[in-house]
Tab-separated table of C-alpha atoms in Angstrom:
chain	number	residue	atom	x	y	z
A	1298	UNK	CA	-24.399	-25.897	10.348
A	1299	UNK	CA	-21.147	-25.674	8.431
A	1300	UNK	CA	-20.545	-23.081	5.729
A	1301	UNK	CA	-18.338	-23.690	2.691
A	1302	UNK	CA	-17.078	-20.799	0.564
A	1303	UNK	CA	-16.504	-22.220	-2.932
A	1304	UNK	CA	-14.584	-20.107	-5.458
A	1305	UNK	CA	-14.072	-21.185	-9.092
A	1306	UNK	CA	-11.977	-19.151	-11.508
A	1307	UNK	CA	-11.484	-21.337	-14.599
A	1308	UNK	CA	-12.629	-19.752	-17.857
A	1309	UNK	CA	-13.839	-23.172	-19.002
A	1310	UNK	CA	-17.286	-24.394	-17.921
A	1311	UNK	CA	-18.199	-27.693	-16.297
A	1312	UNK	CA	-16.301	-30.814	-17.283
A	1313	UNK	CA	-14.210	-28.837	-19.791
A	1314	UNK	CA	-12.318	-27.474	-16.790
A	1315	UNK	CA	-9.902	-29.669	-14.862
A	1316	UNK	CA	-10.091	-27.502	-11.746
A	1317	UNK	CA	-13.904	-27.356	-11.758
A	1318	UNK	CA	-14.124	-31.135	-12.094
A	1319	UNK	CA	-12.047	-31.545	-8.949
A	1320	UNK	CA	-13.736	-28.775	-6.946
A	1321	UNK	CA	-17.074	-30.362	-7.888
A	1322	UNK	CA	-15.862	-33.693	-6.483
A	1323	UNK	CA	-14.907	-31.981	-3.217
A	1324	UNK	CA	-18.188	-30.096	-3.000
A	1325	UNK	CA	-20.286	-33.210	-3.705
A	1326	UNK	CA	-18.749	-35.043	-0.754
A	1327	UNK	CA	-18.920	-31.921	1.426
A	1328	UNK	CA	-22.636	-31.530	0.755
A	1329	UNK	CA	-23.209	-35.215	1.486
A	1330	UNK	CA	-21.523	-34.698	4.845
A	1331	UNK	CA	-23.324	-31.386	5.498
A	1332	UNK	CA	-26.877	-31.821	4.125
A	1333	UNK	CA	-28.100	-28.900	6.236
A	1334	UNK	CA	-25.059	-26.735	5.608
A	1335	UNK	CA	-24.572	-23.643	3.477
A	1336	UNK	CA	-22.467	-23.236	0.339
A	1337	UNK	CA	-21.544	-19.718	-0.744
A	1338	UNK	CA	-20.562	-20.072	-4.393
A	1339	UNK	CA	-18.722	-17.597	-6.557
A	1340	UNK	CA	-17.966	-18.325	-10.205
A	1341	UNK	CA	-15.431	-15.611	-10.938
A	1342	UNK	CA	-15.443	-16.324	-14.675
A	1343	UNK	CA	-19.223	-15.947	-15.013
A	1344	UNK	CA	-19.548	-13.161	-12.439
A	1345	UNK	CA	-16.192	-11.470	-11.825
A	1346	UNK	CA	-15.797	-9.225	-8.821
A	1347	UNK	CA	-14.598	-5.641	-9.363
A	1348	UNK	CA	-10.888	-5.174	-9.663
A	1349	UNK	CA	-9.520	-3.041	-6.860
A	1350	UNK	CA	-9.763	0.691	-7.489
A	1351	UNK	CA	-8.235	3.716	-5.806
A	1352	UNK	CA	-11.509	4.367	-4.010
A	1353	UNK	CA	-11.824	0.764	-2.815
A	1354	UNK	CA	-8.191	0.731	-1.682
A	1355	UNK	CA	-8.054	4.070	0.122
A	1356	UNK	CA	-11.397	3.452	1.847
A	1357	UNK	CA	-9.793	0.562	3.689
A	1358	UNK	CA	-7.462	2.968	5.480
A	1359	UNK	CA	-9.998	5.678	6.315
A	1360	UNK	CA	-12.782	5.929	8.885
A	1361	UNK	CA	-16.191	5.113	7.356
A	1362	UNK	CA	-17.597	8.518	8.308
A	1363	UNK	CA	-14.933	10.168	6.147
A	1364	UNK	CA	-15.641	8.105	3.010
A	1365	UNK	CA	-16.680	9.884	-0.133
A	1366	UNK	CA	-19.766	8.445	-1.880
A	1367	UNK	CA	-17.444	6.721	-4.339
A	1368	UNK	CA	-15.345	5.234	-1.542
A	1369	UNK	CA	-18.430	4.091	0.352
A	1370	UNK	CA	-19.860	2.288	-2.687
A	1371	UNK	CA	-16.560	0.608	-3.572
A	1372	UNK	CA	-15.846	-0.376	0.024
A	1373	UNK	CA	-19.310	-1.884	0.467
A	1374	UNK	CA	-18.447	-4.377	-2.280
A	1375	UNK	CA	-15.226	-5.296	-0.491
A	1376	UNK	CA	-17.005	-5.743	2.833
A	1377	UNK	CA	-19.549	-8.089	1.249
A	1378	UNK	CA	-16.745	-10.345	-0.016
A	1379	UNK	CA	-14.857	-10.117	3.292
A	1380	UNK	CA	-17.943	-11.115	5.262
A	1381	UNK	CA	-18.357	-14.204	3.069
A	1382	UNK	CA	-14.756	-15.137	3.869
A	1383	UNK	CA	-15.325	-14.581	7.591
A	1384	UNK	CA	-18.505	-16.690	7.614
A	1385	UNK	CA	-16.820	-19.720	6.079
A	1386	UNK	CA	-15.888	-22.774	8.120
A	1387	UNK	CA	-13.919	-24.027	5.111
A	1388	UNK	CA	-12.876	-22.554	1.770
A	1389	UNK	CA	-12.514	-24.278	-1.612
A	1390	UNK	CA	-10.680	-22.517	-4.441
A	1391	UNK	CA	-10.235	-23.603	-8.051
A	1392	UNK	CA	-7.015	-21.954	-9.217
A	1393	UNK	CA	-5.866	-23.030	-12.682
A	1394	UNK	CA	-2.488	-21.838	-13.924
A	1395	UNK	CA	-2.718	-19.335	-16.788
A	1396	UNK	CA	0.600	-18.134	-18.183
A	1397	UNK	CA	2.420	-19.282	-15.030
A	1398	UNK	CA	0.066	-17.400	-12.660
A	1399	UNK	CA	-3.466	-17.413	-11.253
A	1400	UNK	CA	-6.409	-16.015	-13.266
A	1401	UNK	CA	-6.800	-12.252	-12.983
A	1402	UNK	CA	-10.341	-12.789	-11.654
A	1403	UNK	CA	-8.976	-14.720	-8.681
A	1404	UNK	CA	-6.359	-12.030	-8.088
A	1405	UNK	CA	-9.175	-9.448	-8.052
A	1406	UNK	CA	-11.060	-11.461	-5.425
A	1407	UNK	CA	-7.928	-11.714	-3.279
A	1408	UNK	CA	-7.226	-7.989	-3.604
A	1409	UNK	CA	-10.735	-7.294	-2.324
A	1410	UNK	CA	-10.659	-9.618	0.687
A	1411	UNK	CA	-7.155	-8.696	1.846
A	1412	UNK	CA	-7.739	-5.799	4.245
A	1413	UNK	CA	-4.974	-4.769	6.622
A	1414	UNK	CA	-6.180	-4.686	10.205
A	1415	UNK	CA	-9.155	-6.935	9.510
A	1416	UNK	CA	-8.367	-10.030	7.439
A	1417	UNK	CA	-4.633	-9.379	7.155
A	1418	UNK	CA	-2.041	-8.462	9.791
A	1419	UNK	CA	-4.622	-8.970	12.522
A	1420	UNK	CA	-4.232	-11.588	15.243
A	1421	UNK	CA	-7.971	-11.293	15.958
A	1422	UNK	CA	-9.054	-11.972	12.363
A	1423	UNK	CA	-12.319	-13.925	12.233
A	1424	UNK	CA	-10.951	-15.944	9.307
A	1425	UNK	CA	-7.701	-16.909	11.013
A	1426	UNK	CA	-6.985	-20.635	10.756
A	1427	UNK	CA	-9.811	-21.397	8.323
A	1428	UNK	CA	-8.887	-24.445	6.216
A	1429	UNK	CA	-8.533	-23.752	2.503
A	1430	UNK	CA	-8.396	-26.458	-0.168
A	1431	UNK	CA	-6.845	-25.137	-3.384
A	1432	UNK	CA	-7.177	-27.076	-6.631
A	1433	UNK	CA	-4.143	-25.769	-8.528
A	1434	UNK	CA	-4.466	-27.365	-11.957
A	1435	UNK	CA	-1.920	-26.761	-14.695
A	1436	UNK	CA	-1.411	-27.760	-18.324
A	1437	UNK	CA	2.079	-29.129	-17.807
A	1438	UNK	CA	4.149	-30.196	-14.836
A	1439	UNK	CA	5.946	-27.766	-12.544
A	1440	UNK	CA	6.762	-30.253	-9.816
A	1441	UNK	CA	10.159	-30.261	-8.058
A	1442	UNK	CA	12.790	-31.716	-10.359
A	1443	UNK	CA	10.949	-30.927	-13.592
A	1444	UNK	CA	12.397	-28.514	-16.180
A	1445	UNK	CA	9.722	-25.925	-15.398
A	1446	UNK	CA	9.953	-26.054	-11.634
A	1447	UNK	CA	11.206	-22.468	-11.554
A	1448	UNK	CA	8.043	-21.219	-13.244
A	1449	UNK	CA	5.700	-22.426	-10.502
A	1450	UNK	CA	4.128	-19.166	-9.351
A	1451	UNK	CA	0.629	-20.375	-8.455
A	1452	UNK	CA	1.256	-22.561	-5.437
A	1453	UNK	CA	4.107	-20.385	-4.172
A	1454	UNK	CA	2.047	-17.206	-4.496
A	1455	UNK	CA	-1.114	-18.615	-2.933
A	1456	UNK	CA	0.845	-20.153	-0.067
A	1457	UNK	CA	2.272	-16.713	0.735
A	1458	UNK	CA	-1.082	-14.941	0.430
A	1459	UNK	CA	-3.329	-17.479	2.117
A	1460	UNK	CA	-1.024	-18.642	4.909
A	1461	UNK	CA	1.337	-15.743	5.534
A	1462	UNK	CA	-0.924	-12.774	4.835
A	1463	UNK	CA	-4.429	-14.019	5.643
A	1464	UNK	CA	-3.373	-16.568	8.315
A	1465	UNK	CA	-5.530	-19.263	6.713
A	1466	UNK	CA	-4.613	-22.957	6.597
A	1467	UNK	CA	-4.115	-23.894	2.923
A	1468	UNK	CA	-3.729	-27.351	1.412
A	1469	UNK	CA	-3.131	-28.006	-2.280
A	1470	UNK	CA	-4.443	-30.570	-4.762
A	1471	UNK	CA	-2.477	-30.349	-8.009
A	1472	UNK	CA	-3.882	-31.971	-11.175
A	1473	UNK	CA	-1.102	-31.782	-13.761
A	1474	UNK	CA	-0.640	-32.225	-17.518
A	1475	UNK	CA	-4.216	-31.144	-18.234
A	1476	UNK	CA	-3.247	-30.105	-21.780
A	1477	UNK	CA	-2.101	-33.611	-22.706
A	1478	UNK	CA	-5.489	-34.729	-24.129
A	1479	UNK	CA	-5.678	-31.570	-26.268
A	1480	UNK	CA	-2.103	-31.061	-27.479
A	1481	UNK	CA	-0.822	-33.680	-29.980
A	1482	UNK	CA	2.740	-32.930	-28.886
A	1483	UNK	CA	1.826	-34.191	-25.399
A	1484	UNK	CA	-0.013	-37.327	-26.516
A	1485	UNK	CA	2.445	-39.681	-24.828
A	1486	UNK	CA	1.708	-37.941	-21.510
A	1487	UNK	CA	-2.023	-38.715	-21.553
A	1488	UNK	CA	-1.649	-41.731	-19.201
A	1489	UNK	CA	0.209	-39.517	-16.706
A	1490	UNK	CA	-2.528	-36.890	-16.981
A	1491	UNK	CA	-5.205	-39.510	-16.372
A	1492	UNK	CA	-3.360	-40.788	-13.311
A	1493	UNK	CA	-2.918	-37.245	-11.974
A	1494	UNK	CA	-6.574	-36.423	-12.568
A	1495	UNK	CA	-7.767	-39.590	-10.862
A	1496	UNK	CA	-5.464	-38.937	-7.918
A	1497	UNK	CA	-6.817	-35.376	-7.628
A	1498	UNK	CA	-10.436	-36.571	-7.590
A	1499	UNK	CA	-9.634	-39.061	-4.844
A	1500	UNK	CA	-7.740	-36.413	-2.890
A	1501	UNK	CA	-10.683	-34.002	-3.142
A	1502	UNK	CA	-13.127	-36.553	-1.744
A	1503	UNK	CA	-10.714	-37.537	1.016
A	1504	UNK	CA	-10.020	-33.929	1.963
A	1505	UNK	CA	-13.717	-33.110	2.197
A	1506	UNK	CA	-14.250	-36.014	4.592
A	1507	UNK	CA	-11.176	-35.093	6.639
A	1508	UNK	CA	-12.400	-31.520	7.055
A	1509	UNK	CA	-15.805	-32.761	8.153
A	1510	UNK	CA	-14.161	-34.793	10.908
A	1511	UNK	CA	-11.868	-31.922	11.844
A	1512	UNK	CA	-14.680	-29.395	12.124
A	1513	UNK	CA	-16.811	-31.812	14.138
A	1514	UNK	CA	-14.058	-32.450	16.671
C-alpha cells in the first residue's frame, strides 16, 4: 500500500488558499488511485512543528547515549518527522510564496527533517529518490522574462534543498497571479490567473496519476 506525505503551509484555510486547492486536487486523485493507501497529513499553519533549537540541532551530531534530557526530547520530535519522510512513497507540499520566500512553518519542517548523515549527505538515505510534488503558488508572476524573475526564491530554494540536499525528486506546479481576484490594481490579470489556476488543477490530477503508474512499475 502506497503512503503519501502531504504537507500544507498556507495560512489561509480551504478554498481561500490557492495552494491548498491544488494540493487537494492532487490528493483526491491520489486517494482514488490508492483506496487502501495511507496519507500522512501535516497542516503546518494549524499545527506548526517546533522551530529548530540548539538542543535539537546539537543532538543530531551526538550519540544518543550522550544526549541531555533536553536534547533527547527535542531530537525525538525531529526523528518523528524524519520517519514520516522516510515512510513516504511520494510527497506533496503546498508552498505559497510569502514575501518572496516560503512560509516560516515550512522552513521549520525542513530544518527538522534535514539531518546530516541520515536524510542529507547520505547515499543510503531511505528517502533518496522519493518523488515530491510542490505546489508553489504566488500572488504575482516570477516566471522567466517577467520583471520580478530575480525575486523568485521559492522554487530555486526548494530545488536546492529537496534535490541537492535531500536527494529527493522534486517537480513543481506553479499557480500564479493568485492576488488578481483580490487586488483591484490587478483586475485585468484575472483571466490569466484563472487560466493559471485551471492549468495547475489539471497538472495536479495528471501528476497524481503519473506517480501511481510510476510507483506501480
